[in-house]
């Protein structure tokens, strides 16, 4: 049983999981909407919303904190200067998940995750 287990392991090692979330977050920031598996989307939602909360400050330390997680200058710049200021008055819920389809190959549920 998974009592008190706080996150999904997604069938990956910790380094692989960290890289997966980083790459999904970069794609979401660049395109503002991506389609992925529903469980990956749910994990990505908490990952990105924490970054947006930090990026809302817009100062140098926010840039450093976000860059430490993303390791991508363009995505960091876009998040801190363009996306995060839109949510200055919002207290949370920066992303939305919509279930979209069932993948034909393995019958996995797909979902769109997008910024609100």
Short mmCIF file of N, CA, C and O in Angstrom, two decimals:
data_model
loop_
_atom_site.label_atom_id
_atom_site.label_comp_id
_atom_site.label_asym_id
_atom_site.label_seq_id
_atom_site.Cartn_x
_atom_site.Cartn_y
_atom_site.Cartn_z
N UNK A 1 0.83 -1.19 0.00
CA UNK A 1 0.00 0.00 0.00
C UNK A 1 0.87 1.24 0.00
O UNK A 1 1.98 1.22 0.49
N UNK A 2 0.32 2.32 -0.54
CA UNK A 2 1.10 3.54 -0.70
C UNK A 2 0.70 4.61 0.30
O UNK A 2 0.61 5.78 -0.03
N UNK A 3 0.44 4.24 1.54
CA UNK A 3 0.07 5.22 2.54
C UNK A 3 1.22 6.18 2.81
O UNK A 3 2.37 5.77 2.98
N UNK A 4 0.92 7.46 2.84
CA UNK A 4 1.86 8.54 3.15
C UNK A 4 3.03 8.65 2.16
O UNK A 4 4.06 9.20 2.50
N UNK A 5 2.89 8.11 0.97
CA UNK A 5 3.90 8.31 -0.06
C UNK A 5 3.51 9.56 -0.83
O UNK A 5 2.43 9.65 -1.40
N UNK A 6 4.39 10.52 -0.89
CA UNK A 6 4.04 11.87 -1.31
C UNK A 6 4.07 12.11 -2.82
O UNK A 6 3.52 13.09 -3.28
N UNK A 7 4.76 11.32 -3.60
CA UNK A 7 4.84 11.59 -5.02
C UNK A 7 4.85 10.29 -5.80
O UNK A 7 5.09 9.22 -5.26
N UNK A 8 4.60 10.41 -7.09
CA UNK A 8 4.59 9.25 -7.98
C UNK A 8 6.00 8.99 -8.48
O UNK A 8 6.70 9.91 -8.89
N UNK A 9 6.39 7.74 -8.50
CA UNK A 9 7.74 7.40 -8.95
C UNK A 9 7.81 7.23 -10.47
O UNK A 9 8.88 7.27 -11.04
N UNK A 10 6.67 7.04 -11.11
CA UNK A 10 6.57 6.95 -12.56
C UNK A 10 7.44 5.86 -13.17
O UNK A 10 7.81 5.92 -14.34
N UNK A 11 7.83 4.86 -12.39
CA UNK A 11 8.60 3.74 -12.91
C UNK A 11 10.01 4.11 -13.31
O UNK A 11 10.58 3.51 -14.21
N UNK A 12 10.58 5.13 -12.66
CA UNK A 12 11.91 5.62 -13.03
C UNK A 12 12.78 5.78 -11.80
O UNK A 12 12.28 5.92 -10.69
N UNK A 13 14.08 5.84 -12.04
CA UNK A 13 14.99 6.16 -10.94
C UNK A 13 14.85 7.65 -10.61
O UNK A 13 14.26 8.41 -11.37
N UNK A 14 15.41 8.07 -9.50
CA UNK A 14 15.25 9.46 -9.08
C UNK A 14 15.88 10.43 -10.07
O UNK A 14 15.31 11.48 -10.37
N UNK A 15 17.04 10.09 -10.62
CA UNK A 15 17.70 10.97 -11.59
C UNK A 15 16.89 11.05 -12.89
O UNK A 15 16.75 12.13 -13.47
N UNK A 16 16.36 9.92 -13.32
CA UNK A 16 15.56 9.89 -14.55
C UNK A 16 14.27 10.68 -14.36
O UNK A 16 13.83 11.42 -15.25
N UNK A 17 13.65 10.53 -13.19
CA UNK A 17 12.42 11.25 -12.88
C UNK A 17 12.67 12.76 -12.84
O UNK A 17 11.88 13.56 -13.35
N UNK A 18 13.79 13.15 -12.24
CA UNK A 18 14.14 14.57 -12.15
C UNK A 18 14.37 15.15 -13.54
O UNK A 18 13.89 16.26 -13.85
N UNK A 19 15.06 14.42 -14.41
CA UNK A 19 15.29 14.87 -15.77
C UNK A 19 13.99 14.95 -16.57
O UNK A 19 13.77 15.88 -17.34
N UNK A 20 13.11 13.98 -16.36
CA UNK A 20 11.82 13.97 -17.04
C UNK A 20 11.00 15.20 -16.68
O UNK A 20 10.48 15.90 -17.55
N UNK A 21 10.89 15.50 -15.39
CA UNK A 21 10.11 16.64 -14.96
C UNK A 21 10.72 17.95 -15.44
O UNK A 21 10.01 18.88 -15.82
N UNK A 22 12.04 18.03 -15.43
CA UNK A 22 12.72 19.23 -15.92
C UNK A 22 12.41 19.45 -17.40
O UNK A 22 12.05 20.56 -17.80
N UNK A 23 12.52 18.40 -18.21
CA UNK A 23 12.26 18.53 -19.64
C UNK A 23 10.80 18.82 -19.95
O UNK A 23 10.49 19.62 -20.84
N UNK A 24 9.89 18.20 -19.20
CA UNK A 24 8.47 18.50 -19.39
C UNK A 24 8.17 19.95 -19.01
O UNK A 24 7.39 20.63 -19.67
N UNK A 25 8.79 20.43 -17.92
CA UNK A 25 8.57 21.81 -17.49
C UNK A 25 9.09 22.80 -18.53
O UNK A 25 8.42 23.80 -18.83
N UNK A 26 10.25 22.53 -19.10
CA UNK A 26 10.80 23.40 -20.14
C UNK A 26 9.86 23.43 -21.34
O UNK A 26 9.57 24.50 -21.89
N UNK A 27 9.36 22.28 -21.75
CA UNK A 27 8.44 22.22 -22.89
C UNK A 27 7.15 22.98 -22.59
O UNK A 27 6.62 23.69 -23.45
N UNK A 28 6.64 22.82 -21.38
CA UNK A 28 5.41 23.53 -21.01
C UNK A 28 5.62 25.03 -21.02
O UNK A 28 4.77 25.78 -21.50
N UNK A 29 6.73 25.49 -20.52
CA UNK A 29 7.01 26.93 -20.49
C UNK A 29 7.19 27.48 -21.90
O UNK A 29 6.68 28.55 -22.23
N UNK A 30 7.89 26.73 -22.75
CA UNK A 30 8.12 27.20 -24.12
C UNK A 30 6.84 27.22 -24.95
O UNK A 30 6.57 28.16 -25.69
N UNK A 31 6.03 26.17 -24.85
CA UNK A 31 4.84 26.04 -25.70
C UNK A 31 3.55 26.44 -25.00
O UNK A 31 2.52 26.58 -25.67
N UNK A 32 3.56 26.55 -23.70
CA UNK A 32 2.43 26.93 -22.85
C UNK A 32 1.29 25.92 -22.84
O UNK A 32 0.28 26.12 -22.19
N UNK A 33 1.43 24.82 -23.58
CA UNK A 33 0.45 23.74 -23.57
C UNK A 33 1.11 22.50 -24.16
O UNK A 33 1.67 22.57 -25.25
N UNK A 34 1.05 21.38 -23.44
CA UNK A 34 1.62 20.14 -23.95
C UNK A 34 0.66 18.99 -23.64
O UNK A 34 -0.20 19.10 -22.76
N UNK A 35 0.83 17.89 -24.37
CA UNK A 35 0.04 16.69 -24.12
C UNK A 35 0.97 15.60 -23.63
O UNK A 35 2.01 15.34 -24.23
N UNK A 36 0.59 14.96 -22.53
CA UNK A 36 1.39 13.89 -21.95
C UNK A 36 0.45 12.95 -21.20
O UNK A 36 -0.76 13.16 -21.19
N UNK A 37 1.01 11.94 -20.57
CA UNK A 37 0.21 11.04 -19.77
C UNK A 37 -0.38 11.76 -18.56
O UNK A 37 0.18 12.73 -18.06
N UNK A 38 -1.51 11.30 -18.09
CA UNK A 38 -2.22 12.02 -17.03
C UNK A 38 -1.43 12.02 -15.72
O UNK A 38 -1.43 13.04 -15.01
N UNK A 39 -0.71 10.98 -15.39
CA UNK A 39 0.04 10.96 -14.14
C UNK A 39 1.29 11.82 -14.22
O UNK A 39 1.68 12.47 -13.25
N UNK A 40 1.91 11.86 -15.40
CA UNK A 40 3.03 12.78 -15.60
C UNK A 40 2.55 14.22 -15.49
O UNK A 40 3.22 15.07 -14.92
N UNK A 41 1.37 14.49 -16.04
CA UNK A 41 0.81 15.84 -15.98
C UNK A 41 0.54 16.27 -14.54
O UNK A 41 0.79 17.41 -14.16
N UNK A 42 0.04 15.35 -13.74
CA UNK A 42 -0.25 15.68 -12.34
C UNK A 42 1.02 15.96 -11.56
O UNK A 42 1.05 16.86 -10.72
N UNK A 43 2.07 15.21 -11.82
CA UNK A 43 3.36 15.48 -11.15
C UNK A 43 3.95 16.79 -11.66
O UNK A 43 4.49 17.57 -10.89
N UNK A 44 3.84 17.02 -12.96
CA UNK A 44 4.37 18.24 -13.54
C UNK A 44 3.65 19.47 -13.01
O UNK A 44 4.26 20.52 -12.83
N UNK A 45 2.37 19.34 -12.73
CA UNK A 45 1.60 20.47 -12.24
C UNK A 45 2.16 21.02 -10.93
O UNK A 45 2.38 22.22 -10.80
N UNK A 46 2.46 20.16 -9.99
CA UNK A 46 3.00 20.64 -8.72
C UNK A 46 4.41 21.18 -8.91
O UNK A 46 4.80 22.17 -8.28
N UNK A 47 5.20 20.57 -9.80
CA UNK A 47 6.57 21.01 -10.07
C UNK A 47 6.58 22.43 -10.64
O UNK A 47 7.31 23.30 -10.18
N UNK A 48 5.72 22.68 -11.63
CA UNK A 48 5.70 23.97 -12.31
C UNK A 48 5.07 25.05 -11.43
O UNK A 48 5.54 26.19 -11.41
N UNK A 49 4.05 24.70 -10.68
CA UNK A 49 3.38 25.72 -9.86
C UNK A 49 4.29 26.24 -8.77
O UNK A 49 4.24 27.42 -8.42
N UNK A 50 5.16 25.41 -8.24
CA UNK A 50 6.14 25.89 -7.26
C UNK A 50 7.12 26.86 -7.92
O UNK A 50 7.50 27.87 -7.33
N UNK A 51 7.53 26.56 -9.16
CA UNK A 51 8.44 27.45 -9.87
C UNK A 51 7.77 28.79 -10.19
O UNK A 51 8.40 29.84 -10.07
N UNK A 52 6.51 28.76 -10.57
CA UNK A 52 5.81 30.01 -10.89
C UNK A 52 5.66 30.85 -9.63
O UNK A 52 5.81 32.08 -9.67
N UNK A 53 5.39 30.22 -8.50
CA UNK A 53 5.25 30.97 -7.25
C UNK A 53 6.54 31.70 -6.90
O UNK A 53 6.51 32.85 -6.45
N UNK A 54 7.68 31.06 -7.12
CA UNK A 54 8.97 31.71 -6.87
C UNK A 54 9.22 32.79 -7.92
O UNK A 54 9.68 33.90 -7.60
N UNK A 55 8.91 32.50 -9.18
CA UNK A 55 9.20 33.43 -10.28
C UNK A 55 8.35 34.69 -10.22
O UNK A 55 8.73 35.71 -10.81
N UNK A 56 7.24 34.68 -9.50
CA UNK A 56 6.38 35.86 -9.41
C UNK A 56 7.10 37.04 -8.79
O UNK A 56 6.78 38.19 -9.07
N UNK A 57 8.10 36.78 -7.95
CA UNK A 57 8.85 37.88 -7.34
C UNK A 57 9.63 38.66 -8.39
O UNK A 57 9.75 39.88 -8.29
N UNK A 58 10.19 37.97 -9.38
CA UNK A 58 10.84 38.62 -10.50
C UNK A 58 12.21 39.20 -10.22
O UNK A 58 12.78 39.87 -11.07
N UNK A 59 12.79 38.95 -9.06
CA UNK A 59 14.10 39.52 -8.75
C UNK A 59 15.21 38.56 -9.17
O UNK A 59 14.97 37.51 -9.75
N UNK A 60 16.43 38.94 -8.86
CA UNK A 60 17.60 38.15 -9.26
C UNK A 60 17.59 36.77 -8.61
O UNK A 60 17.91 35.76 -9.25
N UNK A 61 17.19 36.71 -7.35
CA UNK A 61 17.16 35.41 -6.67
C UNK A 61 16.10 34.49 -7.26
O UNK A 61 16.28 33.27 -7.27
N UNK A 62 15.02 35.05 -7.75
CA UNK A 62 14.01 34.23 -8.41
C UNK A 62 14.58 33.62 -9.69
O UNK A 62 14.38 32.44 -9.97
N UNK A 63 15.33 34.43 -10.45
CA UNK A 63 15.99 33.90 -11.65
C UNK A 63 16.93 32.76 -11.29
O UNK A 63 16.94 31.71 -11.94
N UNK A 64 17.72 32.93 -10.25
CA UNK A 64 18.69 31.90 -9.85
C UNK A 64 17.99 30.62 -9.40
O UNK A 64 18.41 29.52 -9.74
N UNK A 65 16.92 30.77 -8.63
CA UNK A 65 16.19 29.61 -8.12
C UNK A 65 15.56 28.82 -9.27
O UNK A 65 15.66 27.59 -9.33
N UNK A 66 14.90 29.52 -10.18
CA UNK A 66 14.24 28.86 -11.30
C UNK A 66 15.28 28.22 -12.21
O UNK A 66 15.11 27.08 -12.67
N UNK A 67 16.39 28.92 -12.47
CA UNK A 67 17.43 28.35 -13.33
C UNK A 67 18.05 27.10 -12.71
O UNK A 67 18.42 26.17 -13.43
N UNK A 68 18.15 27.05 -11.39
CA UNK A 68 18.69 25.86 -10.72
C UNK A 68 17.84 24.63 -11.01
O UNK A 68 18.35 23.52 -11.10
N UNK A 69 16.54 24.82 -11.17
CA UNK A 69 15.65 23.70 -11.46
C UNK A 69 15.58 23.38 -12.95
O UNK A 69 15.53 22.22 -13.35
N UNK A 70 15.56 24.41 -13.80
CA UNK A 70 15.34 24.19 -15.23
C UNK A 70 16.62 24.01 -16.04
O UNK A 70 16.61 23.30 -17.04
N UNK A 71 17.71 24.70 -15.68
CA UNK A 71 18.96 24.65 -16.43
C UNK A 71 18.77 25.03 -17.89
O UNK A 71 19.37 24.45 -18.78
N UNK A 72 17.89 26.00 -18.14
CA UNK A 72 17.62 26.46 -19.49
C UNK A 72 17.38 27.96 -19.43
O UNK A 72 16.41 28.42 -18.83
N UNK A 73 18.27 28.75 -20.06
CA UNK A 73 18.19 30.21 -19.95
C UNK A 73 16.94 30.78 -20.58
O UNK A 73 16.30 31.68 -20.03
N UNK A 74 16.57 30.27 -21.77
CA UNK A 74 15.40 30.82 -22.45
C UNK A 74 14.12 30.54 -21.67
O UNK A 74 13.28 31.43 -21.53
N UNK A 75 13.96 29.33 -21.18
CA UNK A 75 12.75 28.98 -20.42
C UNK A 75 12.69 29.77 -19.11
O UNK A 75 11.63 30.25 -18.72
N UNK A 76 13.84 29.93 -18.45
CA UNK A 76 13.88 30.70 -17.21
C UNK A 76 13.49 32.14 -17.47
O UNK A 76 12.66 32.71 -16.75
N UNK A 77 14.05 32.73 -18.51
CA UNK A 77 13.75 34.13 -18.84
C UNK A 77 12.27 34.30 -19.17
O UNK A 77 11.63 35.25 -18.70
N UNK A 78 11.72 33.39 -19.96
CA UNK A 78 10.31 33.49 -20.33
C UNK A 78 9.41 33.34 -19.11
O UNK A 78 8.43 34.08 -18.96
N UNK A 79 9.74 32.41 -18.23
CA UNK A 79 8.91 32.20 -17.04
C UNK A 79 8.93 33.42 -16.14
O UNK A 79 7.88 33.89 -15.70
N UNK A 80 10.11 33.97 -15.87
CA UNK A 80 10.22 35.07 -14.91
C UNK A 80 9.71 36.39 -15.49
O UNK A 80 9.08 37.17 -14.77
N UNK A 81 9.95 36.64 -16.77
CA UNK A 81 9.60 37.95 -17.33
C UNK A 81 8.23 38.00 -18.00
O UNK A 81 7.59 39.06 -18.01
N UNK A 82 7.76 36.88 -18.57
CA UNK A 82 6.50 36.91 -19.32
C UNK A 82 5.35 36.20 -18.62
O UNK A 82 4.27 36.76 -18.47
N UNK A 83 5.58 34.96 -18.18
CA UNK A 83 4.48 34.16 -17.65
C UNK A 83 4.13 34.51 -16.20
O UNK A 83 2.96 34.69 -15.87
N UNK A 84 5.11 34.57 -15.34
CA UNK A 84 4.84 34.78 -13.91
C UNK A 84 4.16 36.12 -13.60
O UNK A 84 3.28 36.16 -12.73
N UNK A 85 4.51 37.23 -14.27
CA UNK A 85 3.81 38.48 -13.96
C UNK A 85 2.31 38.44 -14.24
O UNK A 85 1.54 39.20 -13.65
N UNK A 86 1.86 37.55 -15.13
CA UNK A 86 0.42 37.40 -15.39
C UNK A 86 -0.32 36.93 -14.14
O UNK A 86 -1.51 37.19 -13.98
N UNK A 87 0.39 36.19 -13.28
CA UNK A 87 -0.25 35.58 -12.11
C UNK A 87 0.11 36.32 -10.82
O UNK A 87 0.09 35.73 -9.75
N UNK A 88 0.41 37.61 -10.90
CA UNK A 88 0.84 38.37 -9.74
C UNK A 88 -0.23 38.42 -8.66
O UNK A 88 0.07 38.39 -7.47
N UNK A 89 -1.49 38.47 -9.06
CA UNK A 89 -2.57 38.56 -8.07
C UNK A 89 -3.19 37.21 -7.74
O UNK A 89 -4.01 37.11 -6.85
N UNK A 90 -2.79 36.20 -8.46
CA UNK A 90 -3.37 34.86 -8.26
C UNK A 90 -2.59 34.11 -7.19
O UNK A 90 -1.38 34.15 -7.16
N UNK A 91 -3.29 33.39 -6.32
CA UNK A 91 -2.63 32.73 -5.20
C UNK A 91 -2.26 31.28 -5.48
O UNK A 91 -1.70 30.61 -4.64
N UNK A 92 -2.55 30.79 -6.63
CA UNK A 92 -2.21 29.42 -6.98
C UNK A 92 -3.06 28.97 -8.16
O UNK A 92 -3.87 29.74 -8.68
N UNK A 93 -2.91 27.73 -8.57
CA UNK A 93 -3.70 27.22 -9.68
C UNK A 93 -3.32 27.85 -11.00
O UNK A 93 -4.17 28.36 -11.72
N UNK A 94 -2.03 27.82 -11.32
CA UNK A 94 -1.54 28.46 -12.54
C UNK A 94 -1.69 27.57 -13.75
O UNK A 94 -1.59 28.04 -14.88
N UNK A 95 -1.88 26.27 -13.54
CA UNK A 95 -2.02 25.33 -14.65
C UNK A 95 -3.34 24.59 -14.55
O UNK A 95 -3.95 24.50 -13.48
N UNK A 96 -3.74 24.03 -15.69
CA UNK A 96 -4.99 23.29 -15.75
C UNK A 96 -4.74 22.00 -16.54
O UNK A 96 -4.02 22.01 -17.53
N UNK A 97 -5.35 20.91 -16.09
CA UNK A 97 -5.21 19.62 -16.76
C UNK A 97 -6.56 19.21 -17.34
O UNK A 97 -7.57 19.22 -16.64
N UNK A 98 -6.55 18.89 -18.64
CA UNK A 98 -7.74 18.39 -19.32
C UNK A 98 -7.41 17.02 -19.89
O UNK A 98 -6.48 16.89 -20.69
N UNK A 99 -8.16 16.01 -19.52
CA UNK A 99 -7.96 14.69 -20.11
C UNK A 99 -8.42 14.76 -21.57
O UNK A 99 -9.47 15.29 -21.87
N UNK A 100 -7.58 14.19 -22.44
CA UNK A 100 -7.86 14.39 -23.86
C UNK A 100 -8.23 13.12 -24.60
O UNK A 100 -9.20 13.11 -25.35
N UNK A 101 -7.48 12.05 -24.44
CA UNK A 101 -7.70 10.87 -25.26
C UNK A 101 -7.12 9.64 -24.58
O UNK A 101 -6.52 9.74 -23.51
N UNK A 102 -7.31 8.53 -25.23
CA UNK A 102 -6.68 7.28 -24.80
C UNK A 102 -5.73 6.86 -25.91
O UNK A 102 -6.13 6.74 -27.08
N UNK A 103 -4.46 6.66 -25.55
CA UNK A 103 -3.45 6.30 -26.53
C UNK A 103 -3.77 4.92 -27.10
O UNK A 103 -4.07 3.99 -26.37
N UNK A 104 -3.67 4.81 -28.41
CA UNK A 104 -4.05 3.57 -29.09
C UNK A 104 -3.11 2.42 -28.77
O UNK A 104 -3.53 1.29 -28.62
N UNK A 105 -1.83 2.69 -28.62
CA UNK A 105 -0.85 1.63 -28.44
C UNK A 105 -0.96 0.90 -27.12
O UNK A 105 -0.96 -0.33 -27.07
N UNK A 106 -1.08 1.66 -26.01
CA UNK A 106 -1.07 1.02 -24.70
C UNK A 106 -2.28 1.39 -23.84
O UNK A 106 -2.32 1.07 -22.66
N UNK A 107 -3.28 2.05 -24.42
CA UNK A 107 -4.51 2.43 -23.74
C UNK A 107 -4.24 3.33 -22.52
O UNK A 107 -4.97 3.29 -21.56
N UNK A 108 -3.18 4.12 -22.60
CA UNK A 108 -2.88 5.06 -21.54
C UNK A 108 -3.70 6.33 -21.71
O UNK A 108 -3.91 6.79 -22.83
N UNK A 109 -4.14 6.89 -20.59
CA UNK A 109 -4.95 8.11 -20.64
C UNK A 109 -4.01 9.31 -20.83
O UNK A 109 -3.05 9.48 -20.09
N UNK A 110 -4.30 10.11 -21.85
CA UNK A 110 -3.51 11.30 -22.14
C UNK A 110 -4.23 12.53 -21.64
O UNK A 110 -5.45 12.55 -21.50
N UNK A 111 -3.45 13.58 -21.38
CA UNK A 111 -4.04 14.82 -20.89
C UNK A 111 -3.25 16.01 -21.42
O UNK A 111 -2.03 15.91 -21.64
N UNK A 112 -3.95 17.11 -21.62
CA UNK A 112 -3.30 18.38 -21.92
C UNK A 112 -3.08 19.11 -20.61
O UNK A 112 -3.96 19.17 -19.77
N UNK A 113 -1.88 19.67 -20.45
CA UNK A 113 -1.62 20.55 -19.33
C UNK A 113 -1.23 21.89 -19.94
O UNK A 113 -0.42 21.96 -20.86
N UNK A 114 -1.87 22.94 -19.43
CA UNK A 114 -1.66 24.28 -19.99
C UNK A 114 -1.74 25.31 -18.89
O UNK A 114 -2.35 25.08 -17.83
N UNK A 115 -1.12 26.45 -19.14
CA UNK A 115 -1.24 27.57 -18.21
C UNK A 115 -2.65 28.15 -18.33
O UNK A 115 -3.23 28.19 -19.41
N UNK A 116 -3.17 28.62 -17.22
CA UNK A 116 -4.53 29.18 -17.19
C UNK A 116 -4.54 30.52 -17.89
O UNK A 116 -3.62 31.29 -17.76
#
